[in-house]
Coordinates of C-alpha atoms in Angstrom, one line a residue:
Chain A
M1 CA 1.8 13.3 26.0
L2 CA 1.6 16.3 28.1
G3 CA 0.4 18.5 25.2
C4 CA -2.1 16.1 24.3
R5 CA -3.7 16.5 27.8
K6 CA -3.8 20.6 27.5
S7 CA -5.6 20.1 24.7
W8 CA -8.1 17.9 26.4
V9 CA -8.5 20.2 28.9
R10 CA -9.3 22.8 26.2
L11 CA -12.4 21.2 25.3
L12 CA -13.4 21.9 28.7
T13 CA -13.7 25.5 27.9
I14 CA -15.0 25.1 24.2
G15 CA -17.7 22.6 25.5
T16 CA -20.1 25.7 25.9
G17 CA -19.9 27.2 28.6
A18 CA -18.4 30.8 27.6
R19 CA -20.9 31.6 25.1
R20 CA -23.9 29.8 26.7
P21 CA -24.6 29.7 30.4
P22 CA -26.7 27.0 32.1
L23 CA -30.4 27.5 32.0
P24 CA -31.9 29.7 34.4
S25 CA -34.6 28.6 36.8
V26 CA -38.2 29.5 35.6
G27 CA -40.2 31.6 37.5
G28 CA -38.1 31.3 40.8
M29 CA -39.0 27.7 41.1
S30 CA -36.2 25.2 41.1
S31 CA -35.1 24.9 37.3
T32 CA -36.8 22.7 35.0
P33 CA -35.3 19.3 35.0
A34 CA -32.4 19.1 31.7
V35 CA -34.1 15.7 31.2
E36 CA -37.4 14.3 32.5
A37 CA -38.5 10.7 31.2
E38 CA -41.9 9.4 32.5
R39 CA -43.5 5.9 32.7
L40 CA -41.5 4.9 29.4
H41 CA -41.9 1.4 28.0
K42 CA -40.7 -0.2 24.8
R43 CA -41.6 -3.7 23.6
Y44 CA -39.7 -5.1 20.5
R45 CA -42.2 -7.8 19.1
A46 CA -42.1 -10.8 21.8
K47 CA -39.4 -9.0 24.0
V48 CA -39.8 -6.1 26.4
A49 CA -36.6 -3.7 26.3
V50 CA -38.1 -1.4 28.6
E51 CA -40.6 -2.2 30.9
E52 CA -41.2 1.2 32.9
I53 CA -38.3 3.6 33.4
S54 CA -39.0 7.1 35.0
L55 CA -35.7 9.5 35.2
S56 CA -35.6 13.0 36.1
V57 CA -31.8 14.7 35.6
G58 CA -31.1 17.9 36.7
A59 CA -29.5 20.8 34.4
G60 CA -25.9 20.7 34.9
E61 CA -26.0 17.2 36.6
V62 CA -23.8 14.3 35.1
F63 CA -26.2 11.4 35.4
G64 CA -25.2 7.5 34.6
V65 CA -27.3 5.0 33.5
L66 CA -25.8 1.8 34.4
G67 CA -26.7 -1.6 33.5
R68 CA -25.8 -5.1 31.9
N69 CA -26.0 -5.6 28.4
G70 CA -29.6 -6.1 27.1
A71 CA -30.9 -4.0 30.5
G72 CA -32.6 -1.3 28.1
K73 CA -29.9 1.2 28.4
T74 CA -29.6 2.0 25.0
T75 CA -33.5 1.9 24.3
T76 CA -33.9 4.1 26.8
V77 CA -31.5 7.1 25.6
E78 CA -32.7 6.6 22.2
M79 CA -36.6 7.6 23.4
I80 CA -34.8 10.3 25.3
A81 CA -32.7 11.5 22.1
G82 CA -36.2 11.3 19.8
L83 CA -35.1 8.5 18.0
R84 CA -37.5 5.6 18.9
R85 CA -41.1 6.3 19.4
P86 CA -42.0 4.9 23.2
D87 CA -45.3 2.6 23.3
R88 CA -46.3 4.7 26.2
G89 CA -44.7 7.4 28.1
T90 CA -43.3 10.9 27.4
V91 CA -39.8 12.5 27.5
R92 CA -39.1 15.8 27.6
V93 CA -35.5 17.2 27.3
L94 CA -35.4 21.0 28.2
G95 CA -38.9 21.2 28.5
L96 CA -38.7 20.4 24.5
D97 CA -41.1 17.3 23.5
V98 CA -38.5 15.0 21.8
R99 CA -41.1 14.0 18.7
R100 CA -42.8 17.2 18.1
D101 CA -39.8 19.7 18.8
R102 CA -37.4 17.9 17.1
A103 CA -35.9 20.9 15.2
R104 CA -35.1 22.7 18.5
L105 CA -34.1 19.8 20.3
R106 CA -31.6 18.6 17.9
Q107 CA -29.5 22.0 18.4
V108 CA -29.4 21.6 22.2
L109 CA -29.0 18.3 22.4
G110 CA -25.5 16.1 21.3
V111 CA -25.9 12.7 20.9
Q112 CA -23.1 10.1 20.8
L113 CA -24.8 6.7 19.4
Q114 CA -23.1 3.1 20.3
D115 CA -23.3 1.6 17.2
A116 CA -23.6 4.4 14.4
T117 CA -20.7 5.1 12.1
L118 CA -19.8 7.9 9.8
H119 CA -19.3 8.3 6.1
H120 CA -16.8 5.8 5.7
A121 CA -14.6 7.3 3.1
L122 CA -14.2 11.0 4.4
T123 CA -11.5 12.2 6.5
V124 CA -11.7 13.6 9.9
T125 CA -11.4 17.4 8.5
E126 CA -14.2 16.4 5.9
L127 CA -16.6 15.2 8.6
V128 CA -16.2 17.7 10.9
R129 CA -16.7 20.3 8.2
L130 CA -19.6 18.8 7.3
Y131 CA -21.3 18.5 10.8
A132 CA -20.0 21.9 11.3
T133 CA -22.5 23.2 9.0
F134 CA -25.2 21.7 10.7
Y135 CA -25.2 24.0 13.7
P136 CA -25.6 27.9 14.3
D137 CA -22.3 28.8 16.2
P138 CA -20.0 25.3 15.7
V139 CA -17.0 24.8 17.7
P140 CA -14.0 25.5 14.8
A141 CA -12.9 22.5 12.9
G142 CA -9.1 23.0 13.9
E143 CA -9.9 23.3 17.6
L144 CA -12.4 20.3 18.1
I145 CA -9.7 18.1 16.2
E146 CA -7.2 19.2 18.4
S147 CA -9.3 18.8 21.6
V148 CA -9.6 14.8 21.0
S149 CA -6.1 14.6 19.6
L150 CA -6.9 13.7 16.0
T151 CA -4.6 16.6 14.6
D152 CA -2.2 14.1 13.2
S153 CA -5.1 11.8 11.6
A154 CA -7.0 15.1 10.1
R155 CA -6.5 13.7 6.7
T156 CA -7.2 10.1 7.9
R157 CA -10.4 8.4 6.2
F158 CA -12.7 7.3 8.9
D159 CA -12.2 3.6 7.8
N160 CA -8.9 4.1 8.4
L161 CA -8.6 5.5 12.0
S162 CA -8.2 2.6 14.7
G163 CA -11.3 2.0 17.1
G164 CA -10.6 4.4 19.6
Q165 CA -9.9 7.2 17.0
Q166 CA -13.2 6.7 15.4
Q167 CA -14.7 6.8 19.3
R168 CA -13.0 10.0 20.0
L169 CA -14.5 11.9 16.6
S170 CA -17.8 10.4 17.5
I171 CA -17.6 12.1 20.6
A172 CA -16.3 15.1 19.2
L173 CA -19.0 15.5 16.7
A174 CA -21.9 15.3 19.6
L175 CA -20.0 18.3 21.1
I176 CA -19.9 20.5 17.9
G177 CA -22.5 22.4 18.1
R178 CA -22.0 23.5 21.8
P179 CA -25.1 21.4 23.0
R180 CA -26.7 22.0 26.4
V181 CA -27.4 18.5 27.1
V182 CA -25.0 15.7 26.0
I183 CA -25.9 11.8 25.4
L184 CA -22.9 9.5 25.4
D185 CA -23.8 6.3 25.0
E186 CA -20.6 3.9 25.7
L187 CA -18.4 7.0 26.1
T188 CA -15.0 4.6 26.7
T189 CA -15.7 1.2 25.2
G190 CA -13.1 0.2 22.9
L191 CA -10.7 2.7 24.3
D192 CA -7.5 2.3 25.4
P193 CA -6.9 3.6 29.1
E194 CA -5.0 6.7 28.1
A195 CA -7.8 7.7 25.8
R196 CA -10.3 6.6 28.3
R197 CA -8.9 9.1 31.1
H198 CA -8.8 11.4 28.2
M199 CA -12.8 11.1 27.7
W200 CA -12.9 11.3 31.4
A201 CA -11.5 14.8 31.7
T202 CA -13.8 16.0 28.6
V203 CA -16.8 14.5 30.9
E204 CA -15.5 16.4 34.0
G205 CA -15.1 19.6 31.7
L206 CA -18.7 19.4 30.4
R207 CA -19.6 19.2 33.8
E208 CA -17.7 22.2 35.2
S209 CA -19.4 24.2 31.9
G210 CA -22.6 23.5 33.0
V211 CA -23.4 20.7 30.7
T212 CA -26.1 18.4 31.3
V213 CA -24.5 14.3 30.6
L214 CA -26.6 11.6 30.2
L215 CA -23.6 8.9 30.5
V216 CA -24.9 5.3 29.5
S217 CA -22.4 2.6 30.7
H218 CA -21.4 -0.7 31.8
A219 CA -18.3 0.3 33.0
M220 CA -18.9 0.9 36.9
E221 CA -15.3 2.3 37.7
E222 CA -16.3 5.3 35.1
V223 CA -19.8 5.9 36.4
E224 CA -18.1 5.9 39.9
R225 CA -15.8 8.5 39.4
L226 CA -17.8 11.0 37.0
C227 CA -21.8 10.7 37.9
D228 CA -23.4 12.5 40.2
R229 CA -26.0 10.3 40.3
V230 CA -26.4 6.9 38.7
A231 CA -29.8 4.8 37.9
L232 CA -28.9 1.0 37.6
L233 CA -31.0 -0.5 35.1
D234 CA -32.0 -4.1 35.2
A235 CA -34.4 -6.2 32.7
G236 CA -36.1 -2.8 31.8
R237 CA -36.5 -1.1 35.5
V238 CA -34.7 1.2 37.2
V239 CA -33.6 -1.1 40.2
A240 CA -31.9 1.9 41.8
L241 CA -31.1 5.3 41.7
D242 CA -29.0 7.5 44.2
S243 CA -24.8 8.7 44.2
P244 CA -22.5 6.5 43.3
A245 CA -22.0 6.4 47.1
G246 CA -25.4 5.8 47.8
L247 CA -25.5 3.1 45.9
V248 CA -22.5 1.4 47.4
R249 CA -23.6 1.5 50.6
R250 CA -26.5 -1.0 49.6
A251 CA -24.0 -3.4 49.1
G252 CA -24.5 -4.6 52.4
F253 CA -20.8 -4.6 53.7
A254 CA -18.0 -2.1 53.2
Q255 CA -14.8 -4.2 52.8
R256 CA -14.3 -7.3 51.4
V257 CA -11.0 -9.5 52.1
T258 CA -10.2 -12.7 50.3
F259 CA -7.3 -14.9 50.9
R260 CA -6.1 -18.6 50.1
A261 CA -5.5 -20.3 53.4
A262 CA -2.5 -22.7 53.6
S263 CA -4.4 -24.8 56.5
P264 CA -7.9 -25.2 57.0
V265 CA -9.2 -21.8 58.8
P266 CA -10.7 -22.7 62.6
E267 CA -14.5 -22.5 63.0
G268 CA -15.9 -19.6 64.2
L269 CA -12.4 -17.6 63.9
L270 CA -13.4 -15.1 61.7
E271 CA -16.9 -15.1 62.2
G272 CA -16.3 -13.9 66.5
L273 CA -14.5 -10.5 65.0
A274 CA -16.7 -7.7 65.6
E275 CA -15.5 -6.2 62.1
V276 CA -16.8 -9.5 60.1
E277 CA -20.3 -9.5 59.1
R278 CA -19.7 -13.1 56.7
V279 CA -17.3 -15.6 55.5
R280 CA -17.5 -17.6 52.8
A281 CA -15.3 -20.2 51.9
D282 CA -14.9 -22.4 48.6
G283 CA -12.2 -25.0 49.2
D284 CA -9.2 -23.2 50.5
R285 CA -10.4 -19.7 49.1
V286 CA -12.0 -17.5 51.7
T287 CA -13.8 -14.4 51.2
V288 CA -14.4 -12.1 54.5
E289 CA -17.1 -9.3 54.5
G290 CA -17.3 -6.3 56.9
K291 CA -16.4 -3.2 58.1
G292 CA -13.8 -1.2 60.0
D293 CA -10.3 -2.3 59.7
L294 CA -10.9 -5.4 58.4
L295 CA -7.8 -6.4 56.7
Q296 CA -6.2 -5.9 59.8
A297 CA -8.4 -7.7 62.1
V298 CA -8.7 -11.0 60.2
S299 CA -5.1 -10.8 59.4
V300 CA -4.1 -10.7 63.4
A301 CA -6.6 -13.4 63.9
L302 CA -5.0 -15.6 61.2
V303 CA -1.6 -15.0 62.6
R304 CA -2.8 -16.1 66.3
A305 CA -4.4 -19.2 64.9
G306 CA -1.1 -19.9 63.2
V307 CA -2.9 -19.6 59.8
V308 CA -0.7 -18.8 56.7
A309 CA -2.9 -16.9 54.3
T310 CA -1.6 -16.1 50.7
E311 CA -2.5 -14.0 47.8
T312 CA -4.7 -11.4 50.3
R313 CA -6.3 -8.8 48.7
S314 CA -8.5 -6.0 50.3
V315 CA -11.0 -4.4 48.5
Q316 CA -13.7 -1.6 48.9
A317 CA -17.2 -2.5 47.9
N318 CA -18.0 -0.6 44.9
L319 CA -20.8 -0.3 42.6
D320 CA -20.7 -3.9 41.3
D321 CA -21.3 -5.1 44.5
A322 CA -24.2 -3.0 44.8
F323 CA -25.4 -4.1 41.7
V324 CA -25.2 -8.0 42.9
A325 CA -27.0 -7.0 46.0
L326 CA -29.7 -5.4 44.3
T327 CA -30.3 -7.6 41.2
G328 CA -28.5 -11.3 41.6
H329 CA -25.8 -10.9 39.2
R330 CA -22.8 -8.8 38.2
L331 CA -22.7 -5.6 36.2
D332 CA -20.3 -7.0 33.9
P333 CA -19.0 -10.9 33.7
E334 CA -15.8 -10.2 32.3
E335 CA -15.2 -8.0 35.1
E336 CA -16.0 -11.0 37.4
S337 CA -12.8 -13.0 35.7
T338 CA -10.2 -9.8 36.3
R339 CA -11.3 -9.3 39.6
Chain B
M1 CA -38.6 27.8 29.5
T2 CA -35.8 29.6 27.7
E3 CA -36.2 30.7 24.1
I4 CA -34.6 28.1 21.6
P5 CA -34.9 29.4 18.5
V6 CA -35.0 27.0 15.3
Y7 CA -31.8 26.7 13.2
R8 CA -32.5 25.0 9.9
P9 CA -29.1 24.3 8.1
G10 CA -29.1 25.8 4.9
P11 CA -27.7 26.0 1.7
R12 CA -24.3 26.2 2.9
A13 CA -24.9 22.8 4.4
F14 CA -26.6 21.0 1.5
G15 CA -23.5 22.2 -0.8
Q16 CA -21.1 20.8 2.1
M17 CA -23.3 17.3 2.0
L18 CA -23.2 17.3 -1.7
I19 CA -19.4 17.5 -1.4
C20 CA -19.1 14.8 0.9
E21 CA -21.4 12.4 -1.3
L22 CA -19.7 13.7 -4.5
K23 CA -16.2 12.4 -2.6
M24 CA -18.0 9.2 -1.2
V25 CA -18.5 8.3 -4.9
A26 CA -15.6 9.4 -6.4
R27 CA -13.8 7.1 -3.9
D28 CA -15.7 4.0 -4.3
T29 CA -13.5 3.3 -7.7
A30 CA -15.5 -0.2 -7.8
G31 CA -18.7 1.4 -7.8
L32 CA -17.7 3.5 -11.1
I33 CA -17.0 0.9 -13.1
V34 CA -20.5 -0.5 -14.0
P35 CA -21.7 2.6 -14.8
I36 CA -19.3 4.1 -16.7
G37 CA -17.2 1.2 -18.1
M38 CA -20.2 -1.0 -19.0
P39 CA -21.8 1.1 -21.4
V40 CA -18.7 2.3 -23.2
L41 CA -17.8 -1.7 -23.4
I42 CA -21.4 -2.4 -25.0
L43 CA -21.1 0.8 -27.3
V44 CA -17.6 -0.3 -28.5
M45 CA -18.6 -4.0 -29.0
N46 CA -21.9 -2.7 -31.6
A47 CA -20.8 0.5 -32.9
S48 CA -18.5 -0.2 -35.9
S49 CA -21.2 -2.4 -37.8
A50 CA -24.2 0.0 -36.6
G51 CA -22.3 3.0 -37.6
E52 CA -22.7 2.4 -41.4
H53 CA -26.4 1.4 -41.1
V54 CA -28.5 4.2 -42.0
V55 CA -31.9 4.1 -40.7
A56 CA -33.1 7.6 -41.5
H57 CA -32.8 11.4 -41.7
G58 CA -28.8 10.5 -42.1
R59 CA -29.2 9.1 -38.7
T60 CA -27.5 5.4 -38.3
A61 CA -28.4 2.3 -36.3
L62 CA -25.6 3.5 -33.6
D63 CA -27.5 6.5 -33.1
V64 CA -31.1 5.1 -33.1
F65 CA -30.6 2.1 -31.2
V66 CA -27.2 1.6 -29.8
L67 CA -26.8 4.7 -28.2
P68 CA -30.4 4.8 -26.4
L69 CA -29.7 1.7 -24.9
V70 CA -26.2 2.5 -24.0
F71 CA -27.6 5.4 -22.4
A72 CA -30.4 3.6 -20.9
I73 CA -27.9 1.3 -19.1
V74 CA -26.1 4.3 -17.6
M75 CA -29.2 5.5 -16.1
A76 CA -30.6 2.1 -14.6
T77 CA -27.1 0.7 -13.0
T78 CA -27.2 4.1 -11.4
G79 CA -30.3 4.5 -10.6
I80 CA -31.1 0.9 -9.9
V81 CA -27.9 -0.8 -8.7
N82 CA -25.3 1.9 -7.4
M83 CA -27.8 4.6 -5.8
P84 CA -29.8 2.1 -3.6
S85 CA -26.7 0.1 -2.6
F86 CA -25.6 3.2 -1.4
L87 CA -28.5 4.3 0.6
A88 CA -28.9 0.7 2.3
A89 CA -25.2 1.1 3.4
Y90 CA -25.7 4.2 5.0
R91 CA -28.8 2.7 6.8
H92 CA -27.1 -0.3 7.6
S93 CA -24.2 1.3 9.2
G94 CA -26.1 3.3 10.9
I95 CA -24.9 7.0 9.0
L96 CA -28.6 8.0 8.3
R97 CA -29.3 7.2 12.3
R98 CA -26.1 10.0 13.3
L99 CA -27.2 12.4 11.0
G100 CA -30.9 11.8 12.5
V101 CA -29.8 13.5 15.8
T102 CA -28.4 16.2 14.3
P103 CA -30.4 19.1 13.0
A104 CA -30.0 18.2 9.6
S105 CA -32.6 16.2 8.3
P106 CA -31.7 12.6 6.5
M107 CA -33.5 13.8 3.7
M108 CA -30.7 15.8 2.8
V109 CA -28.9 12.9 1.8
L110 CA -31.4 11.5 0.0
V111 CA -31.6 14.8 -2.1
A112 CA -27.6 15.2 -2.2
Q113 CA -27.5 11.1 -3.5
A114 CA -30.1 11.7 -6.0
V115 CA -27.9 14.9 -7.3
V116 CA -24.8 13.0 -7.3
G117 CA -26.5 10.0 -9.3
I118 CA -27.5 12.5 -11.6
V119 CA -24.1 13.9 -12.0
Q120 CA -22.6 10.0 -12.1
I121 CA -25.4 9.7 -15.0
A122 CA -24.1 13.1 -16.8
V123 CA -20.8 11.6 -16.6
G124 CA -21.5 8.3 -18.0
I125 CA -23.5 9.5 -20.8
A126 CA -21.2 12.1 -21.5
V127 CA -18.3 9.8 -21.7
A128 CA -20.4 7.4 -23.8
Y129 CA -21.5 9.9 -26.3
A130 CA -17.7 11.3 -26.8
V131 CA -16.8 7.9 -27.5
A132 CA -19.4 7.2 -30.2
M133 CA -19.2 10.9 -32.0
L134 CA -15.1 10.6 -32.0
A135 CA -14.7 7.1 -32.8
F136 CA -17.4 6.4 -34.4
G137 CA -18.9 9.4 -36.0
A138 CA -22.2 9.4 -33.9
N139 CA -24.8 12.3 -34.8
T140 CA -26.9 14.3 -32.8
P141 CA -30.8 13.4 -32.1
V142 CA -33.3 15.2 -34.7
N143 CA -34.9 16.2 -32.1
I144 CA -32.6 17.5 -29.2
G145 CA -35.4 18.8 -27.1
A146 CA -37.8 15.8 -27.1
A147 CA -34.2 13.6 -26.3
L148 CA -33.3 15.4 -23.4
G149 CA -37.0 15.5 -22.1
V150 CA -37.2 11.7 -22.1
L151 CA -34.0 11.5 -20.8
A152 CA -34.9 13.2 -17.6
L153 CA -38.0 11.7 -17.5
T154 CA -35.8 8.1 -17.8
V155 CA -33.8 9.3 -14.9
A156 CA -36.8 9.9 -13.1
A157 CA -38.3 6.6 -13.6
M158 CA -35.0 4.6 -13.0
Y159 CA -34.6 6.6 -9.3
A160 CA -38.1 5.4 -8.3
V161 CA -37.5 1.9 -9.0
G162 CA -33.9 2.5 -7.4
L163 CA -36.2 4.0 -4.2
I164 CA -38.3 1.1 -4.2
V165 CA -35.0 -0.9 -3.8
A166 CA -33.5 0.9 -1.3
A167 CA -36.5 0.8 0.8
L168 CA -37.4 -2.7 0.6
S169 CA -33.8 -4.4 1.1
P170 CA -32.5 -5.2 4.4
T171 CA -29.1 -5.2 4.0
P172 CA -26.6 -3.5 1.7
N173 CA -25.7 -6.8 0.2
S174 CA -29.3 -7.6 -0.9
A175 CA -29.9 -4.3 -2.2
V176 CA -27.0 -5.0 -4.6
A177 CA -28.6 -8.6 -5.5
I178 CA -31.9 -7.1 -5.9
G179 CA -30.8 -4.1 -7.7
L180 CA -29.0 -5.9 -10.2
T181 CA -31.3 -8.6 -10.6
L182 CA -34.4 -5.9 -11.3
F183 CA -31.6 -4.1 -13.7
F184 CA -31.1 -7.4 -15.7
L185 CA -35.1 -8.0 -15.7
L186 CA -35.8 -4.5 -17.0
G187 CA -32.8 -4.5 -19.3
A188 CA -33.9 -8.2 -20.9
T189 CA -37.6 -7.0 -21.3
G190 CA -36.4 -3.8 -22.7
G191 CA -33.6 -4.9 -25.6
M192 CA -30.6 -4.8 -23.7
F193 CA -29.5 -8.3 -25.3
G194 CA -31.4 -8.0 -28.6
G195 CA -34.0 -5.8 -30.1
M196 CA -37.2 -5.6 -28.7
Q197 CA -38.5 -7.2 -32.1
N198 CA -36.5 -10.4 -31.0
L199 CA -38.6 -10.8 -27.8
P200 CA -41.7 -12.8 -27.4
E201 CA -44.7 -10.5 -27.6
A202 CA -45.7 -10.7 -24.6
V203 CA -42.4 -9.9 -23.0
A204 CA -41.7 -7.2 -25.4
T205 CA -45.1 -5.8 -24.7
I206 CA -44.5 -5.7 -20.8
G207 CA -40.9 -4.3 -21.4
Q208 CA -42.4 -1.5 -23.1
W209 CA -44.1 -0.4 -20.0
L210 CA -41.1 -0.6 -17.9
P211 CA -38.6 2.4 -17.3
F212 CA -36.1 0.5 -19.5
G213 CA -38.0 -0.6 -22.4
A214 CA -40.2 2.7 -22.6
G215 CA -37.3 5.0 -22.2
V216 CA -35.1 3.2 -24.8
Q217 CA -37.9 3.1 -27.3
A218 CA -39.0 6.6 -26.6
L219 CA -35.4 7.9 -27.2
S220 CA -35.0 6.4 -30.8
Y221 CA -38.0 7.7 -31.6
A222 CA -36.7 11.0 -30.6
W223 CA -33.3 10.7 -32.1
I224 CA -34.7 9.8 -35.6
G225 CA -37.1 12.6 -35.6
A226 CA -40.3 10.6 -35.1
P227 CA -43.0 11.8 -32.8
V228 CA -42.4 9.9 -29.2
E229 CA -45.2 7.6 -28.4
A230 CA -47.7 9.2 -25.6
A231 CA -47.5 5.6 -24.3
H232 CA -43.7 5.5 -23.5
L233 CA -44.1 8.9 -21.6
V234 CA -46.9 7.9 -19.5
A235 CA -44.9 4.5 -19.1
L236 CA -42.4 6.4 -17.3
A237 CA -44.2 9.1 -15.8
A238 CA -46.2 6.1 -14.0
N239 CA -43.1 4.3 -12.8
A240 CA -41.7 7.4 -11.5
V241 CA -44.7 8.3 -9.7
F242 CA -45.5 4.9 -8.9
G243 CA -42.0 4.0 -7.3
T244 CA -42.0 6.9 -5.1
V245 CA -44.9 6.2 -3.4
I246 CA -44.2 3.1 -2.5
A247 CA -40.6 4.0 -1.4
A248 CA -42.3 6.6 0.4
V249 CA -44.4 4.0 2.8
F250 CA -41.6 1.5 3.0
F251 CA -38.4 3.9 3.7
R252 CA -37.0 3.4 6.7
W253 CA -34.0 5.5 8.2
D254 CA -32.8 2.6 10.5

């Protein structure tokens, strides 16, 4: 797997940087935003998918769009990619009007679509060669295929690739034209943990080479790790826009300790601790939220009161907690059960 | 703003796209059975008796009636059934959407598909004609130029119908269903199941104005050396124009 890792790191350099410097600033003012969406609105028949969304992504930024399924993420990026016409609002990418300057936009914007497949009977190499002809200075086929660890499957038809391999090919094709802005919709959905880490390394490499990345996700771990700033979407609106750390602060607590109490916890025992902000009990299952060295404080108090606690777990507040605090529901219902 | 020069993928991209589309069609072996296998089957079933019956100018019933019909079947199955089902599948699976975010125009796919279809038709006709000549002694058309012209016009008309199917069918399955239904309707009214003289007059009249009937009739005339009727040519051209306009209005990329 080591060799594989190396090749992933190589994509970082193919990514673009070497030959294409990041956008220079204009006239000495602050640089033009790479993506600027203003007051986007989109309705599908009776359903409003995007109520009102404005985003401004700086050049070289890795910007996350995070939200539940149906929050309007994909519709938003499709409008930014010029694939859907907004009912209201405007989008500019690198200063280009995405509907009118389509020909220019397509050269500088790489897009990985969530639900698009490729010619199913063509092989990896055939597809890479085909897409390479669309761009003036494409990444060489062999290099690109190696960078997403598909060398061994280069002669495999798209149909016969695993879901993860298809995803990797799709991302490689988004990068083949050395874009300056990349939209990645659900980057790691369907990938195994190893491939997921590789994808993350790719995005970090893109950042290093000055490429602007718009990352759509409902995986908060990914967003927390990769993004400079995150827009939290809910029901077609931006409910919060901040750095991941800034968003986590909005969760309203820093630490959460959960445990199972073998005997009832005396009334007021935990509430009286300086570190504790909130206590919830659900049967014998107790959740304590607070700050500082919460785990230590709670454990000591329980031992002194003679309460045996099992299955004790302590977690830092994360984006998901912020999401709950801001919207009232969890980001990913599946994650609720695994936490 | 930095200047971003416009780059439009040129002939190299189109060539690559064409090769890819040809591979797609060639690897879809089931899709090749109908446009190549079925006409040959119909030919073989009708050829032996028709090959001996001379109609005029040394041309037999095989030349004048069977071959035009077989060629029309090749053109109709490719243009009305295969091509739209490919396009509908491309749209449904998001291939056209994916191409839509590259500098390549999805229109390139449309044109490449059209060219691939023409290759398919050429192969289908060549195979059927070779079998007819070698096994059953078929002859060349008396008026070869007119025959080729009629073939080209019929292909255009069939494609136009196919484009309507591609534009209006919501799913790949419905494209096949609508395409096959249209194929049999056009075929039935155009003499595919027995000569047009056996059809009720009203049906035969309608059939003559549709691409299948008009194409078969015009090709018959060209084969035997009779002047091709203007009405058939007008019918074919009208179908081509009408279908293209309808398709252009209703076609969706996703």
